mmCIF file of C-alpha atoms in Angstrom:
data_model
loop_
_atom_site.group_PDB
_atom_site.id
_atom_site.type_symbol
_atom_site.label_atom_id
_atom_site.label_comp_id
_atom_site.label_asym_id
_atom_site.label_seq_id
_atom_site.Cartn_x
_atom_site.Cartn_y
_atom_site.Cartn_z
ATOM 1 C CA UNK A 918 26.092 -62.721 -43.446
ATOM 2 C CA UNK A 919 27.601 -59.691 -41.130
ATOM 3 C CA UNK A 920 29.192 -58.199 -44.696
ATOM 4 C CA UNK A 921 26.194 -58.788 -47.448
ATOM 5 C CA UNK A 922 24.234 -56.242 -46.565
ATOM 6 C CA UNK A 923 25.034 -52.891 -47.981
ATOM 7 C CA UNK A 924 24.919 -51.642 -43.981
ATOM 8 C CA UNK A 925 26.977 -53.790 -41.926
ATOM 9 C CA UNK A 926 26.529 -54.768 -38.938
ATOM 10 C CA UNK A 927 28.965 -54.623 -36.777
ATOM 11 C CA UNK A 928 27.684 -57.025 -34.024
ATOM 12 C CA UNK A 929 28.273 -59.652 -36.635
ATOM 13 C CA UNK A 930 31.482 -58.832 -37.659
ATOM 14 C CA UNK A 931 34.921 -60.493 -35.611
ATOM 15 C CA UNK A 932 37.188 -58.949 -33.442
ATOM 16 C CA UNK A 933 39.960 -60.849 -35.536
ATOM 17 C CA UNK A 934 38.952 -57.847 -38.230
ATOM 18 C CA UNK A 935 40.515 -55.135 -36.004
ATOM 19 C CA UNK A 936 44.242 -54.535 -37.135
ATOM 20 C CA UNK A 937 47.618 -53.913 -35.162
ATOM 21 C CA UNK A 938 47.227 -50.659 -35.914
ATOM 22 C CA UNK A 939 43.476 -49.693 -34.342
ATOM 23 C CA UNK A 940 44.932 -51.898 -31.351
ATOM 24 C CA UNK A 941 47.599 -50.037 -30.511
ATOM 25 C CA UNK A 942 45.477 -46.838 -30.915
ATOM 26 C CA UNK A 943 43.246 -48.267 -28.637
ATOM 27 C CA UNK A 944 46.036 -48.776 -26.211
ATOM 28 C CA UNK A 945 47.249 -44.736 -26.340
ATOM 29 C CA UNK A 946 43.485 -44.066 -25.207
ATOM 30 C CA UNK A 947 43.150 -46.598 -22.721
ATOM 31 C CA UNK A 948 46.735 -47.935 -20.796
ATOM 32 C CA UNK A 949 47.559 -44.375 -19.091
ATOM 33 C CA UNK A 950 45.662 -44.637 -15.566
ATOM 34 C CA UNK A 951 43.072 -42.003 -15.551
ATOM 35 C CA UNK A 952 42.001 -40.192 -12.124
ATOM 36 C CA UNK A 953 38.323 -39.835 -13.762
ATOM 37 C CA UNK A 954 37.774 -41.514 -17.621
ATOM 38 C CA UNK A 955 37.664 -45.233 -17.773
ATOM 39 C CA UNK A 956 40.913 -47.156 -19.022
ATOM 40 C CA UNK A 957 42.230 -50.795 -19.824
ATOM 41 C CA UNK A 958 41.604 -52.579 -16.360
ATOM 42 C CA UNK A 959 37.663 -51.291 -16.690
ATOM 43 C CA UNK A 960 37.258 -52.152 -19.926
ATOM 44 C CA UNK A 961 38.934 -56.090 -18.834
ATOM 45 C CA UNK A 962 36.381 -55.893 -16.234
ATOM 46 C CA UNK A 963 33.207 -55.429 -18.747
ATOM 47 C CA UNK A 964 34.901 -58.334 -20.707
ATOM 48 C CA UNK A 965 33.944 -60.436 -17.643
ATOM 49 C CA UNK A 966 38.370 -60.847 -16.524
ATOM 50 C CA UNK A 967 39.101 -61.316 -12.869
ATOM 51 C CA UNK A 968 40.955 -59.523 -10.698
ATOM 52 C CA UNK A 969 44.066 -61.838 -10.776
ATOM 53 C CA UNK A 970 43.700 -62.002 -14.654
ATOM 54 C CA UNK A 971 43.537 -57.871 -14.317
ATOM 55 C CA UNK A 972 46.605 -58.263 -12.146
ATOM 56 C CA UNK A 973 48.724 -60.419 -14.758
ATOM 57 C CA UNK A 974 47.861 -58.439 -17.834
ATOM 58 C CA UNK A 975 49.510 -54.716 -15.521
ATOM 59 C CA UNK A 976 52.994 -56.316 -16.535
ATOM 60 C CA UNK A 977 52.277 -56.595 -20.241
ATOM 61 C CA UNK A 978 53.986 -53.372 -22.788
ATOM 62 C CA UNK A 979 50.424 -52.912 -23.893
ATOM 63 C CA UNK A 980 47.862 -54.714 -21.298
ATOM 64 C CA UNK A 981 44.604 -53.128 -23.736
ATOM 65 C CA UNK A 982 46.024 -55.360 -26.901
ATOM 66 C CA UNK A 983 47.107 -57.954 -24.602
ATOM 67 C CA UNK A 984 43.126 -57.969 -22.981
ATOM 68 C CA UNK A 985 41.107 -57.884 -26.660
ATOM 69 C CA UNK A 986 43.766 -61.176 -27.480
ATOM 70 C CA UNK A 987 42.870 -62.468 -24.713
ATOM 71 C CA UNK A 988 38.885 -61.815 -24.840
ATOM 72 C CA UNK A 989 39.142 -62.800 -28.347
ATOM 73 C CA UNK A 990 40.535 -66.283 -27.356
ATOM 74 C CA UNK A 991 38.010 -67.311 -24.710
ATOM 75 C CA UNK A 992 34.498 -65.821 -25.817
ATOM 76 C CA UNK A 993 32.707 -66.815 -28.170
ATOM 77 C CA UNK A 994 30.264 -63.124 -27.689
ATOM 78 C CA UNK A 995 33.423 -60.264 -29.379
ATOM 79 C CA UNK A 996 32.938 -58.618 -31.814
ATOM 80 C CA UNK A 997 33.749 -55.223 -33.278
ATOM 81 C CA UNK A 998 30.151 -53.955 -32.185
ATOM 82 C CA UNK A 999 30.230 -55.477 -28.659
ATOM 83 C CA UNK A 1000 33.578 -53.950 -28.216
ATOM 84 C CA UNK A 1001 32.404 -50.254 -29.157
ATOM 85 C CA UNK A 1002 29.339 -50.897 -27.107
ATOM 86 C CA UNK A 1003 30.960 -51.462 -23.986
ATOM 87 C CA UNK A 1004 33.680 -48.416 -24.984
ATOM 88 C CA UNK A 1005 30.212 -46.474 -24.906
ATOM 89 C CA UNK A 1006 29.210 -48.082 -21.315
ATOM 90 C CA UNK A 1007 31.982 -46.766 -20.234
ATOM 91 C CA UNK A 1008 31.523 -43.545 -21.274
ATOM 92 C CA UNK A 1009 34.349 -43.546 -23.784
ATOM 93 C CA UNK A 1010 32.838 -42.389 -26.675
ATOM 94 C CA UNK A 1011 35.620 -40.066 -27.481
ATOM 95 C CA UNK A 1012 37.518 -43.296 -28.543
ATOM 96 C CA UNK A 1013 34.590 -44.437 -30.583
ATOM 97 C CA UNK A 1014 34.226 -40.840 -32.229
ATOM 98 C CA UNK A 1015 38.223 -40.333 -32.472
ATOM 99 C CA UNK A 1016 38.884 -44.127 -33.870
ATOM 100 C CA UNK A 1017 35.381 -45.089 -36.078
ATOM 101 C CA UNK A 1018 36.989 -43.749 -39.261
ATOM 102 C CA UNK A 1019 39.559 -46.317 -38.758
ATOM 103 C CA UNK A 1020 37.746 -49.151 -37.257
ATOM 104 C CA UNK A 1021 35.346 -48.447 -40.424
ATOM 105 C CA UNK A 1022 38.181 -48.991 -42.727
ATOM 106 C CA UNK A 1023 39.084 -52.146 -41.017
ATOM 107 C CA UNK A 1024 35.672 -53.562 -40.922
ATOM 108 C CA UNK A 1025 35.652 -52.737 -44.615
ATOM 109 C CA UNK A 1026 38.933 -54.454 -46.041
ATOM 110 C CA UNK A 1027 37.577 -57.619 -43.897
ATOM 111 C CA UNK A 1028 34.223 -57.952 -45.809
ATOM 112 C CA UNK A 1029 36.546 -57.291 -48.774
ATOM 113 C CA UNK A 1030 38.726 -60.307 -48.087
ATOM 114 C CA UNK A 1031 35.879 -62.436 -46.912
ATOM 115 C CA UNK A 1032 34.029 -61.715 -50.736
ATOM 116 C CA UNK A 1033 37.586 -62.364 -52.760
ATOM 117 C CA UNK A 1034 37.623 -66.016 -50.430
ATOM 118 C CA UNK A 1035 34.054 -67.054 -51.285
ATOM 119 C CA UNK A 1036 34.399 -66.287 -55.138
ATOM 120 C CA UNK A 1037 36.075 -69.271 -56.916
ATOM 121 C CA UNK A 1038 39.383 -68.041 -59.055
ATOM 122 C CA UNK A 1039 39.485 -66.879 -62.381
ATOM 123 C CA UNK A 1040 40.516 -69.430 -64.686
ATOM 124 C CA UNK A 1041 41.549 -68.697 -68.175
ATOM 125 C CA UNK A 1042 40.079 -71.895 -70.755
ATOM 126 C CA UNK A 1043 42.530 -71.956 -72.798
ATOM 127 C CA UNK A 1044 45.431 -73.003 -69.883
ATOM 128 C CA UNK A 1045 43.297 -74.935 -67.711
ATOM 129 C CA UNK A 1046 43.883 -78.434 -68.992
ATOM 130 C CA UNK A 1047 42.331 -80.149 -66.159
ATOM 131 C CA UNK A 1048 39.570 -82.459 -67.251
ATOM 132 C CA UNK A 1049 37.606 -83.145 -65.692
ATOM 133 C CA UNK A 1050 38.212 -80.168 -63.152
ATOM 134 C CA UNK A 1051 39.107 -81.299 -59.590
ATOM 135 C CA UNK A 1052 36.810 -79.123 -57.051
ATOM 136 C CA UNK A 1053 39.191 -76.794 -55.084
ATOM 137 C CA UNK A 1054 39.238 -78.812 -51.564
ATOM 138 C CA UNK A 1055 39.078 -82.467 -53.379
ATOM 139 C CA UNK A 1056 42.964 -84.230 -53.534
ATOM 140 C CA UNK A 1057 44.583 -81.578 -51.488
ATOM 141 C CA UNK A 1058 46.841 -84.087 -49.615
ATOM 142 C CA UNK A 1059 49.001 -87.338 -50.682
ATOM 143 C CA UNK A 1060 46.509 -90.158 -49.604
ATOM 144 C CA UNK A 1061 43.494 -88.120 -50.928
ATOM 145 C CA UNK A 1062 40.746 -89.976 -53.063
ATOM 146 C CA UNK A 1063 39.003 -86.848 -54.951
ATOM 147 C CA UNK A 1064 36.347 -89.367 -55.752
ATOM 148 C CA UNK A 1065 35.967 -90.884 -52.575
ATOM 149 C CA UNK A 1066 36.076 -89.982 -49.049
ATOM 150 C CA UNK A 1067 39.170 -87.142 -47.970
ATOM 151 C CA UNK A 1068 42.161 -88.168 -45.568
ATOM 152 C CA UNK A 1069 41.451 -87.703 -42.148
ATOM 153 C CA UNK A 1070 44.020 -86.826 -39.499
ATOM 154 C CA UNK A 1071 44.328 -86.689 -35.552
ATOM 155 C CA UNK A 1072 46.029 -83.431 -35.316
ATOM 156 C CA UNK A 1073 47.240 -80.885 -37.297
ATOM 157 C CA UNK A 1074 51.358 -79.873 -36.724
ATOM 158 C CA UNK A 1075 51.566 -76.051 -36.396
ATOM 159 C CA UNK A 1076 55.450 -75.429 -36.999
ATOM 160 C CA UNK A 1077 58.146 -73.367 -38.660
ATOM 161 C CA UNK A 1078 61.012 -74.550 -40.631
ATOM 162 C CA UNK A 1079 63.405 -74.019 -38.309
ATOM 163 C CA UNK A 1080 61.984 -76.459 -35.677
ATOM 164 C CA UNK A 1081 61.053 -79.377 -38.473
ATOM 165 C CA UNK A 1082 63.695 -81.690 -36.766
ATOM 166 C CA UNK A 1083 61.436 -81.737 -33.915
ATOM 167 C CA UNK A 1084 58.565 -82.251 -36.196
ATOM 168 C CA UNK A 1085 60.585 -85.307 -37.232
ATOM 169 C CA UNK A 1086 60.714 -86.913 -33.448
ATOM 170 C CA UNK A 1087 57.259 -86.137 -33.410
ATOM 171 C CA UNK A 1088 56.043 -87.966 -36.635
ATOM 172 C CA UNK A 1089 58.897 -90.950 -35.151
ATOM 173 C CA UNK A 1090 57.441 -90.770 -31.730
ATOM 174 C CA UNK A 1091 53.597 -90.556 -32.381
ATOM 175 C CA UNK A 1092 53.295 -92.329 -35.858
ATOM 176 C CA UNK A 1093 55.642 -95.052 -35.787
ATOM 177 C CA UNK A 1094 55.253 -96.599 -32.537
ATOM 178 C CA UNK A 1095 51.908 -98.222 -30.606
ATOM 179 C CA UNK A 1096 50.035 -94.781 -30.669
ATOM 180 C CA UNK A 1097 49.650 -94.924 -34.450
ATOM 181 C CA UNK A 1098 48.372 -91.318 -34.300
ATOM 182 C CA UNK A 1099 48.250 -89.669 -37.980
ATOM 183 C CA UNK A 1100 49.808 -86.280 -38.126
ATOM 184 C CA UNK A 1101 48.947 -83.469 -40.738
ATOM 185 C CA UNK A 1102 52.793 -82.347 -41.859
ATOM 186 C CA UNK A 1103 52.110 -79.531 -44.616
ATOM 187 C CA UNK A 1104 55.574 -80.166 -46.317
ATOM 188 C CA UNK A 1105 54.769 -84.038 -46.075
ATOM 189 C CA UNK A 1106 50.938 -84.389 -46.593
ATOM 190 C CA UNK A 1107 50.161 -81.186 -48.868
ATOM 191 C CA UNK A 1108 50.029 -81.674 -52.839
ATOM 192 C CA UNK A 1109 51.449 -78.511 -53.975
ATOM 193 C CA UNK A 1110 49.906 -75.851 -56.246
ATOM 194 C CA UNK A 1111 46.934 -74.697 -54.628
ATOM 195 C CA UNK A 1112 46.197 -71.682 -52.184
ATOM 196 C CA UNK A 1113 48.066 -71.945 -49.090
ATOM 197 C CA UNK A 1114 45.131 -70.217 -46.922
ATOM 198 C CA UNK A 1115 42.248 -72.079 -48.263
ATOM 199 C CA UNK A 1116 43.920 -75.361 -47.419
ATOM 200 C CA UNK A 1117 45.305 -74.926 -43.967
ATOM 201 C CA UNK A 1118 41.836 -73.568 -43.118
ATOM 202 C CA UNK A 1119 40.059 -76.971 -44.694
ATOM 203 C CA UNK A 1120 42.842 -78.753 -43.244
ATOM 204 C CA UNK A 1121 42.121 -77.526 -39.664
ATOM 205 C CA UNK A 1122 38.474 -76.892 -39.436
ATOM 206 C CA UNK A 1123 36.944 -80.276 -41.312
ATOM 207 C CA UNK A 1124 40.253 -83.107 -41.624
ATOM 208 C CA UNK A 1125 42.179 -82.547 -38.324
ATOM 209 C CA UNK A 1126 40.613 -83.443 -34.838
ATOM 210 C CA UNK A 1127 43.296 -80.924 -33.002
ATOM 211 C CA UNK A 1128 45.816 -78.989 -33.794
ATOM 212 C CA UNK A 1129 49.666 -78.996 -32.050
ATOM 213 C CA UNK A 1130 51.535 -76.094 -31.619
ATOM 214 C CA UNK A 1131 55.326 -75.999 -31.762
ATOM 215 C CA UNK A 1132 56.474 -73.364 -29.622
ATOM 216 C CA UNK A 1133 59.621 -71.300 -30.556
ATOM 217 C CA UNK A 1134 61.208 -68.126 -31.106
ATOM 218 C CA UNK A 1135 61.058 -68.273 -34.451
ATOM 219 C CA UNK A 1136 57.144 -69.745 -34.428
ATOM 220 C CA UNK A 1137 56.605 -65.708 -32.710
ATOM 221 C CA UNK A 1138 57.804 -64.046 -35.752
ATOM 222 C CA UNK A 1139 55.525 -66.562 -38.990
ATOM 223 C CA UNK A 1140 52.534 -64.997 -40.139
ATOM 224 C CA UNK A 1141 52.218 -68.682 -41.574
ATOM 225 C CA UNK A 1142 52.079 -69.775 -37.735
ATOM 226 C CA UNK A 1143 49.809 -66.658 -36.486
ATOM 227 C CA UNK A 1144 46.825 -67.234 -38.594
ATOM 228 C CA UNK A 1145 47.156 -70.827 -38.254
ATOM 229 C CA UNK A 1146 47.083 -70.255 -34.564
ATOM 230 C CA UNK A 1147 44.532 -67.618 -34.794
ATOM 231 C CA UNK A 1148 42.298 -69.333 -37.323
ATOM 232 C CA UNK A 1149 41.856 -72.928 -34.721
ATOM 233 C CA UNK A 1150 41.609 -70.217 -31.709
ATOM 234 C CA UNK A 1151 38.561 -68.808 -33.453
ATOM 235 C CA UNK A 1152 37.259 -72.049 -33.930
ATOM 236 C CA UNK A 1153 37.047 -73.609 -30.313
ATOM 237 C CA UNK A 1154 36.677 -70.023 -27.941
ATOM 238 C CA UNK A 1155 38.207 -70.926 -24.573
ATOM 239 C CA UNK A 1156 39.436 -74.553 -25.633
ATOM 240 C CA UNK A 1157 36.455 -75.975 -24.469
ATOM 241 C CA UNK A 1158 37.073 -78.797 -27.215
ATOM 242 C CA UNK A 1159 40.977 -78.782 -26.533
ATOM 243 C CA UNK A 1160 41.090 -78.171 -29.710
ATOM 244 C CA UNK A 1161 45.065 -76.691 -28.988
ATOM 245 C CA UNK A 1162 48.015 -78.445 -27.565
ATOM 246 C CA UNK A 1163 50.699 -75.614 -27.441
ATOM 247 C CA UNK A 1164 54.165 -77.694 -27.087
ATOM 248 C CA UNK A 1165 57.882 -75.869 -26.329
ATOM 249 C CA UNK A 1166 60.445 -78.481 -27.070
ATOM 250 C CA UNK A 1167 63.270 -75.830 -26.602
ATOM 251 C CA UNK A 1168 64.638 -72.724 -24.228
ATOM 252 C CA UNK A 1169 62.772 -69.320 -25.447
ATOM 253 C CA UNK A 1170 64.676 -65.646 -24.773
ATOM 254 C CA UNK A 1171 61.167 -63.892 -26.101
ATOM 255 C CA UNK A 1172 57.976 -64.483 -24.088
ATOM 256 C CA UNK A 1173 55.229 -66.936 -24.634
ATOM 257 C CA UNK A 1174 52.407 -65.560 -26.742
ATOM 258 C CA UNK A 1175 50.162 -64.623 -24.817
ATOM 259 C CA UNK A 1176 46.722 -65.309 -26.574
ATOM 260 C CA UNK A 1177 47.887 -69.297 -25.528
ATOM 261 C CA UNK A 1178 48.887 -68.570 -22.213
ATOM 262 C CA UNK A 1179 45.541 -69.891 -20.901
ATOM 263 C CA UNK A 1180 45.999 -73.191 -22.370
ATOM 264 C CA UNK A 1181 47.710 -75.898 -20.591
ATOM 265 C CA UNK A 1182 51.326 -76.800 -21.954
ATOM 266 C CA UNK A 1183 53.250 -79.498 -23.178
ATOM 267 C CA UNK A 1184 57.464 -79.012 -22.258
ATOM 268 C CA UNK A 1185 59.565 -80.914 -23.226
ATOM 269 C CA UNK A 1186 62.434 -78.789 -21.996
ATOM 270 C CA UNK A 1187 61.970 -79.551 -17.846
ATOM 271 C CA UNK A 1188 64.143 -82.794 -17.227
ATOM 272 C CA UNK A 1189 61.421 -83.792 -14.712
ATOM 273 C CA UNK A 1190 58.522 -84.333 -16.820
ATOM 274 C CA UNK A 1191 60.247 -85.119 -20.216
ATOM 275 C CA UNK A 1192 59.722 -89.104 -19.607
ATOM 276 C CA UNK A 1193 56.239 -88.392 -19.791
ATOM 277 C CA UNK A 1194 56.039 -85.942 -22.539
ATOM 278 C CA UNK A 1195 54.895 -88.017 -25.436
ATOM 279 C CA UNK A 1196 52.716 -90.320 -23.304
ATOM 280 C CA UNK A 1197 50.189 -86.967 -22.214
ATOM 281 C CA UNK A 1198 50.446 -85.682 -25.777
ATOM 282 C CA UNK A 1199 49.850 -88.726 -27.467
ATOM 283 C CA UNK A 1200 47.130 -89.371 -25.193
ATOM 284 C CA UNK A 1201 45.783 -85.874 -25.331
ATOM 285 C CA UNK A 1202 45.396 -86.420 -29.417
ATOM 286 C CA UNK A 1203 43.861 -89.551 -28.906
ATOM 287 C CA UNK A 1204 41.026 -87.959 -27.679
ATOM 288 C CA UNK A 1205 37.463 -88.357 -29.143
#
């Protein structure tokens, strides 16, 4: 592993470790257009973007964090090393210099978190009156056997609260009609009382074929929705399982998050296509 060693190497580590903060940092270096050092649109063009993808990212507030999302999405070669590497290429190493006490710190509090995950929780004998004790990802959802083989599902529903009612068409539209699709509903499915990470990440990765996206202004602003998001993202790099199905059922006033904006949509708000809405998506999670 990128974090066991007591030197670690960066190469190894995700670009998912970097936070807001060293991203935006990044950006003060690199979004001004320099006459002579190298900025943003060089750096997209060592990540391998085109022209026209250079073009579209200009209109962004910050095009560098909108480029490492974006690189991040559809590679599977980022990391935090790769990323300084080609800052060096470029002969940027006064970022590198300037930001490596940071970037250090970052890379640090993710090998942290990545050591509290793999250790199993504390339990205290005298309160845990489970016996025998369940294994951690055994009976996590209704219909689970923890003897016997775990509930499987054909997608996983990424939503908020605010847009369950549409969660509620979908369950009506995919479930209980001939598609007989089986849906992953967290407030319906989920048995409550364990960690909320660990399971949506088991859910995801090993029980749920794909994973649907409801699309909202109010999806833009859950952290619940983001690492969900970001979590299947990191699993299938450029979609190349269409692993995502990003749906909007409704109007938006803030703009379309841009790490899925390479992913073909499902609307359900254009009057045009909306008869065929739940045929594509239905036969989009049908899928092998």
């Amino acid at each position: 592993m990128a974090c066991a060693d007591s030197k670690v190497d960066l190469e190894k580590i995700p670009l998912v470790a970097l936070n807001m903060s060293v991203r935006k940092k990044l950006g003060l270096y690199l979004n001004p257009k320099h006459t002579v050092a190298a900025d943003w649109m060089a750096l997209a063009e060592a990540m391998g973007f085109n022209y026209l993808e250079i073009k579209n990212y200009e209109v962004s507030k910050n095009p560098t964090c909108t480029v490492l999302e974006n690189w991040q999405a559809r590679s599977t070669d980022t990391s935090v090393g790769k990323l300084l590497s080609m800052l060096s290429e470029l002969d940027r190493e006064d970022i590198v210099e300037d930001l490596r006490p940071l970037i250090n710190e970052d890379v640090r509090k993710y090998c942290e978190n990545l050591k509290k995950k793999a250790e199993p929780p504390l339990q205290v004998p005298e309160v845990d009156s489970c016996v025998p004790r369940t294994p951690e990802r055994s009976g996590i959802t209704v219909d689970d056997d923890p003897e016997g083989v775990p509930e499987m599902f054909d997608a996983f529903i990424c939503y908020c609260q605010s847009d369950f009612a549409f969660v509620h068409e979908m369950i009506r539209e995919l479930e209980q009609t001939d598609y007989k699709l089986k849906l992953c509903v967290f407030d319906r499915d989920v048995l409550p009382g364990s960690c909320v990470w660990t399971i949506t990440s088991e859910l995801i990765e090993k029980r749920c074929k794909r994973m649907v996206v409801v699309i909202s202004d109010e999806y833009l602003d859950s952290d619940a929705c983001d690492f969900q998001t970001k979590f299947a993202l990191s699993l299938c790099p450029g979609a190349r399982s269409k692993r995502l199905i990003p749906v909007i059922y409704k109007p938006m006033t803030k703009p379309f998050p841009s790490i899925l904006r390479f992913l073909t949509i499902c609307d359900y708000t254009r009057p045009c296509t909306q008869a065929w809405f739940w045929t594509r998506l239905a036969k989009a999670l049908s899928l092998p």
